[in-house]
Amino acid sequence: MTGSTTPRAPRVTVWNENVHETTEPGVRARYPDGIHGEIAAAVAEHVPDATVRTATLADPEHGLTEEVLAATDVLTWWGHAAHDRVDDAVVERVQRHVLGGMGLVVLHSGHFSKIFKALMGTTCALDWRGGHDRELVWTVDPTHPIAEGVPSPLIIPEQEMYGEFFDIPAPDELVFISSFSGGEVFRSGCTFRRGRGRIFYFSPGDQEYPVYHHPDVRRVVANGVRWAEQRGVPRRAPELHRRATGWYEERER
Amino acid sequence: MTGSTTPRAPRVTVWNENVHETTEPGVRARYPDGIHGEIAAAVAEHVPDATVRTATLADPEHGLTEEVLAATDVLTWWGHAAHDRVDDAVVERVQRHVLGGMGLVVLHSGHFSKIFKALMGTTCALDWRGGHDRELVWTVDPTHPIAEGVPSPLIIPEQEMYGEFFDIPAPDELVFISSFSGGEVFRSGCTFRRGRGRIFYFSPGDQEYPVYHHPDVRRVVANGVRWAEQRGVPRRAPELHRRATGWYEERER
Amino acid sequence: MTGSTTPRAPRVTVWNENVHETTEPGVRARYPDGIHGEIAAAVAEHVPDATVRTATLADPEHGLTEEVLAATDVLTWWGHAAHDRVDDAVVERVQRHVLGGMGLVVLHSGHFSKIFKALMGTTCALDWRGGHDRELVWTVDPTHPIAEGVPSPLIIPEQEMYGEFFDIPAPDELVFISSFSGGEVFRSGCTFRRGRGRIFYFSPGDQEYPVYHHPDVRRVVANGVRWAEQRGVPRRAPELHRRATGWYEERER
Amino acid sequence: MTGSTTPRAPRVTVWNENVHETTEPGVRARYPDGIHGEIAAAVAEHVPDATVRTATLADPEHGLTEEVLAATDVLTWWGHAAHDRVDDAVVERVQRHVLGGMGLVVLHSGHFSKIFKALMGTTCALDWRGGHDRELVWTVDPTHPIAEGVPSPLIIPEQEMYGEFFDIPAPDELVFISSFSGGEVFRSGCTFRRGRGRIFYFSPGDQEYPVYHHPDVRRVVANGVRWAEQRGVPRRAPELHRRATGWYEERER
């Protein structure tokens, strides 16, 4: 219970496949430090006590070794072109850490990542269009910490469209709903609890648009990181326990 | 458990304040039989085994006597200009019946009715505009019986805008989300369980637009009536019970 | 929307690993027709219009070929000793059918089946004890069709204990909570929607106790089958769609 | 978003009807400073930066004037014998403040208070027994801040029994489930969001048992206070807004 009173200094790992940035000049111009660099800067800006590192697909074990994950309170995930190149063993490791209490913030096209699909159990399919829509992100849960300080609507002048039906489990909390110029709607900010971990999915963000430079989008990502962090939780996925009758009385002694 | 196998013949009471229709020629022209007449026809069309009656504000006890409610499986509610003229004793009676198992379908401006506010516990406030927006109603829970046979999006060419933040408890099930030409979004189809009763709120529909003539809107309203009906439930609100140790074993004998 | 008015005749496939019954005389004496035989009889008893078939681990493709699943409205699942022997390709096939609209009723030790874990995304771990506890199953959602006709508490004189923490996503609907003589509690009746499919998990039932002969347990299992069935849904998992601006207007023509 | 980084010093008002303590020597002996005194001490113990005041039924306006509520971040509520003597105008004022963002922690027999019933919309009825049961409180949401540092089960040697069916809306988050020696179960720790406010209901606690001296119970109450507090929220219940087309663009200028 002391977690809330002591200063928190969450250890954040920002993961990015970093494929578009290394192969497409336009994307590199938009995100000179990579999308991971921009996400890391957004977290550092709004969570000044955080320790932020980055990791990418090209790193050994994608930069997500057991040691890194054990020292990560919240992992953010961006992927798009190379979901299939993420090693299954790494996905299982990340899933185990999430179920053990590590926070996970999944961004935009990460909806189709192996790790998100494994945690959701569904196809995570959606409708989409690269049509320069304007996206409006409306807060529908104003009590949620992730919505703190975020205008409603949050206005993104140009965006890829993501539309319903979005095949996810009903979220534990629906924080944001987006509309697009074309009339589509999308559950764009959703939380899920899985095992001992907290997951936040936030859909705005694309390699073709400067969305991660948007000050309000940066705030939401950082709020999500802060919300997903749980300092007090020992990193241990739930396990099967055989219990004798009255086992809890034993515990008391 | 036999409810599902025997033919159901839900007894439906369609309530309408019936004020606009009796004071505004334009509304009367649009709804010559009153909004209640149109809702009743929609239910009869899609739930052919239903017994449908109507009741209005001007009726003695607003047509919602103890006898009528006791013989009603599902009540639909439309009100707007005269919420304050609904008698508190009738509101309490309706609430008691809902908590005892009567279904309730609240339509459009009924969000501000005394009965809906009493059941929600919140202000039920929202944003609005009479601006001839086009409304698109998107299904976000395709497994829900209320969405059965309904296209996504359901297109309403002209409508009053209802926008977030809509101050309701998080719905038990979010079935529909709407967008409007102006960019606003709204949780337009929501279910709630209260006591032993089921409640469906559906926002499309206004006295200024011919929304209740729209074939898909009619289907949704009728689906809502069917969903809210629970034949097997004795009409009795939950009560305080003092229980002796092992009372349930007594019951078995 | 006609699904509810036409007679339903759900096609049910009852799956059982059928290992304890074929290797342990005590279990065979308790369930001479196998646990699948008893489950099938319970469904037939309470859903008389159902077409019920059974399938077991030893059948080719475990009896769950594409053809069988395509002709199955609801699949029930019982497994315990041989979860690991269920072929991954069959698990993927079942998951695809559930996401496409097939109902799934997971029973007791099926919480640790590959299919349930894949759909939940969590460990599905729990506490347990083979200690001849009495289990009381309390209804906490009296409006739910699965609770229809079920006494609260439902009393099971002797049972294996399943206790919290049960590592599942927060259920969409919590229908039953159990207590055990030893003082433990368990979320024993839970629903989940995944993709276009409905899932019901019900924990009572074990090879060591005659739980599936209990009249109220049989009723719950049959209610679950009836609830999980969705006649009107085409069997198709959600897919990615690229949408042109205004695509839904095209649809109208 | 700065709320989480700056030290929080929640202003807490502990309300108690204070009737049993002033009329029954046994209760006074158990709670010499009143139940409110004990609750206040528990909050002060675990939320050392909090400013805690108390208020009781006998105070003018029950101690809950507009000024007091405007300066209260979280209100805790204990009542039992005198629910009906709470003035309706005060109840409406408290409800308005909750919907405007004030946290509310409702304890034990407070389930039947006017304010809780008004916010829930249901009867809030339950089963009960004054039978010296042992209560075990099990955590079913280990990621929830209210469960932080709380053993599962939390063991209360002697307690009044509260059992299902508890007529509340399905909670937004179910944190604790209790069992009793008599076999009953109860959703004993529930959260609800209403308007801009957060509500926590926690059932353990009775005037006839020393429950509020229990170290783990005190921790839960304090965790609930901390969770319900929202520093950044302006105290304003949601309101109806008429919006011109494109109103949010105006806002930007």
mmCIF file of C-alpha atoms in Angstrom, chain A residues 1-5 8 46-49 134 136 138 141-145 148-149 151-155 172-173 193 195-198 219 223 226 230 232-233 247-249 251-252, chain D residues 1-5 8 46-49 134 136 138 141-145 148-149 151-155 172-173 193 195-198 219 223 226 230 232-233 247-249 251-252:
data_model
loop_
_atom_site.group_PDB
_atom_site.id
_atom_site.type_symbol
_atom_site.label_atom_id
_atom_site.label_comp_id
_atom_site.label_asym_id
_atom_site.label_seq_id
_atom_site.Cartn_x
_atom_site.Cartn_y
_atom_site.Cartn_z
ATOM 1 C CA MET A 1 0.000 0.000 0.000
ATOM 2 C CA THR A 2 3.015 2.267 0.288
ATOM 3 C CA GLY A 3 3.378 2.468 -3.477
ATOM 4 C CA SER A 4 1.150 5.495 -3.754
ATOM 5 C CA THR A 5 2.968 7.530 -1.145
ATOM 6 C CA ARG A 8 7.410 6.248 -8.335
ATOM 7 C CA HIS A 46 5.174 13.592 -19.109
ATOM 8 C CA VAL A 47 6.593 11.056 -16.661
ATOM 9 C CA PRO A 48 9.804 12.841 -15.746
ATOM 10 C CA ASP A 49 10.777 10.342 -13.057
ATOM 11 C CA ARG A 134 -9.642 13.746 -39.529
ATOM 12 C CA LEU A 136 -11.764 13.059 -33.227
ATOM 13 C CA TRP A 138 -13.889 11.614 -27.435
ATOM 14 C CA ASP A 141 -14.922 7.884 -19.033
ATOM 15 C CA PRO A 142 -13.915 11.245 -17.549
ATOM 16 C CA THR A 143 -12.979 9.643 -14.216
ATOM 17 C CA HIS A 144 -10.235 7.561 -15.785
ATOM 18 C CA PRO A 145 -6.616 8.560 -15.043
ATOM 19 C CA GLU A 148 -6.571 13.250 -17.197
ATOM 20 C CA GLY A 149 -5.658 16.511 -18.894
ATOM 21 C CA PRO A 151 -9.298 17.592 -24.235
ATOM 22 C CA SER A 152 -12.502 16.011 -25.522
ATOM 23 C CA PRO A 153 -12.486 15.831 -28.430
ATOM 24 C CA LEU A 154 -8.801 15.421 -29.030
ATOM 25 C CA ILE A 155 -8.413 16.535 -32.654
ATOM 26 C CA ASP A 172 -12.799 -3.633 -18.947
ATOM 27 C CA GLU A 173 -12.924 0.135 -19.350
ATOM 28 C CA ARG A 193 -6.644 -6.660 -17.057
ATOM 29 C CA GLY A 195 -3.441 -12.024 -14.983
ATOM 30 C CA ARG A 196 -1.746 -9.523 -12.690
ATOM 31 C CA GLY A 197 -1.031 -7.111 -15.533
ATOM 32 C CA ARG A 198 -2.731 -4.065 -16.984
ATOM 33 C CA ARG A 219 -0.054 12.909 -23.104
ATOM 34 C CA ASN A 223 -0.930 8.608 -19.032
ATOM 35 C CA ARG A 226 1.616 5.662 -15.738
ATOM 36 C CA GLN A 230 2.125 -1.311 -10.688
ATOM 37 C CA GLY A 232 3.976 -3.196 -5.648
ATOM 38 C CA VAL A 233 3.290 -6.328 -7.657
ATOM 39 C CA TRP A 247 -4.581 -23.538 4.662
ATOM 40 C CA TYR A 248 -5.100 -19.835 5.294
ATOM 41 C CA GLU A 249 -5.157 -20.396 9.042
ATOM 42 C CA ARG A 251 -0.601 -18.783 7.000
ATOM 43 C CA GLU A 252 -1.569 -16.682 9.963
ATOM 44 C CA MET D 1 -1.847 14.883 -15.532
ATOM 45 C CA THR D 2 0.351 16.410 -12.878
ATOM 46 C CA GLY D 3 -1.855 15.003 -10.127
ATOM 47 C CA SER D 4 0.125 11.804 -9.877
ATOM 48 C CA THR D 5 3.505 13.458 -9.554
ATOM 49 C CA ARG D 8 -1.565 14.342 -2.764
ATOM 50 C CA HIS D 46 -2.687 4.673 6.105
ATOM 51 C CA VAL D 47 -3.026 7.984 4.263
ATOM 52 C CA PRO D 48 -0.787 10.120 6.439
ATOM 53 C CA ASP D 49 -1.013 13.142 4.172
ATOM 54 C CA ARG D 134 -16.494 -15.986 10.335
ATOM 55 C CA LEU D 136 -13.318 -14.586 4.651
ATOM 56 C CA TRP D 138 -11.073 -13.057 -1.080
ATOM 57 C CA ASP D 141 -8.895 -8.523 -8.844
ATOM 58 C CA PRO D 142 -5.259 -8.561 -7.709
ATOM 59 C CA THR D 143 -4.379 -5.651 -10.026
ATOM 60 C CA HIS D 144 -6.732 -3.279 -8.225
ATOM 61 C CA PRO D 145 -5.160 -0.562 -6.042
ATOM 62 C CA GLU D 148 -2.825 -3.550 -2.536
ATOM 63 C CA GLY D 149 -1.241 -5.002 0.579
ATOM 64 C CA PRO D 151 -4.013 -10.671 2.315
ATOM 65 C CA SER D 152 -6.339 -13.046 0.465
ATOM 66 C CA PRO D 153 -8.266 -14.250 2.292
ATOM 67 C CA LEU D 154 -8.618 -11.447 4.774
ATOM 68 C CA ILE D 155 -9.947 -13.227 7.868
ATOM 69 C CA ASP D 172 -17.667 -1.795 -12.694
ATOM 70 C CA GLU D 173 -14.985 -3.713 -10.846
ATOM 71 C CA ARG D 193 -18.316 5.208 -11.485
ATOM 72 C CA GLY D 195 -20.944 10.979 -13.246
ATOM 73 C CA ARG D 196 -17.425 12.229 -12.578
ATOM 74 C CA GLY D 197 -17.219 10.454 -9.227
ATOM 75 C CA ARG D 198 -15.884 7.155 -7.968
ATOM 76 C CA ARG D 219 -6.149 -0.883 5.191
ATOM 77 C CA ASN D 223 -7.081 2.100 0.082
ATOM 78 C CA ARG D 226 -7.123 6.843 -1.778
ATOM 79 C CA GLN D 230 -9.432 12.517 -7.873
ATOM 80 C CA GLY D 232 -7.650 17.006 -10.884
ATOM 81 C CA VAL D 233 -11.409 16.964 -11.336
ATOM 82 C CA TRP D 247 -17.968 23.828 -31.811
ATOM 83 C CA TYR D 248 -14.712 22.071 -30.909
ATOM 84 C CA GLU D 249 -12.868 23.963 -33.639
ATOM 85 C CA ARG D 251 -12.443 25.919 -28.786
ATOM 86 C CA GLU D 252 -9.078 25.542 -30.439
#
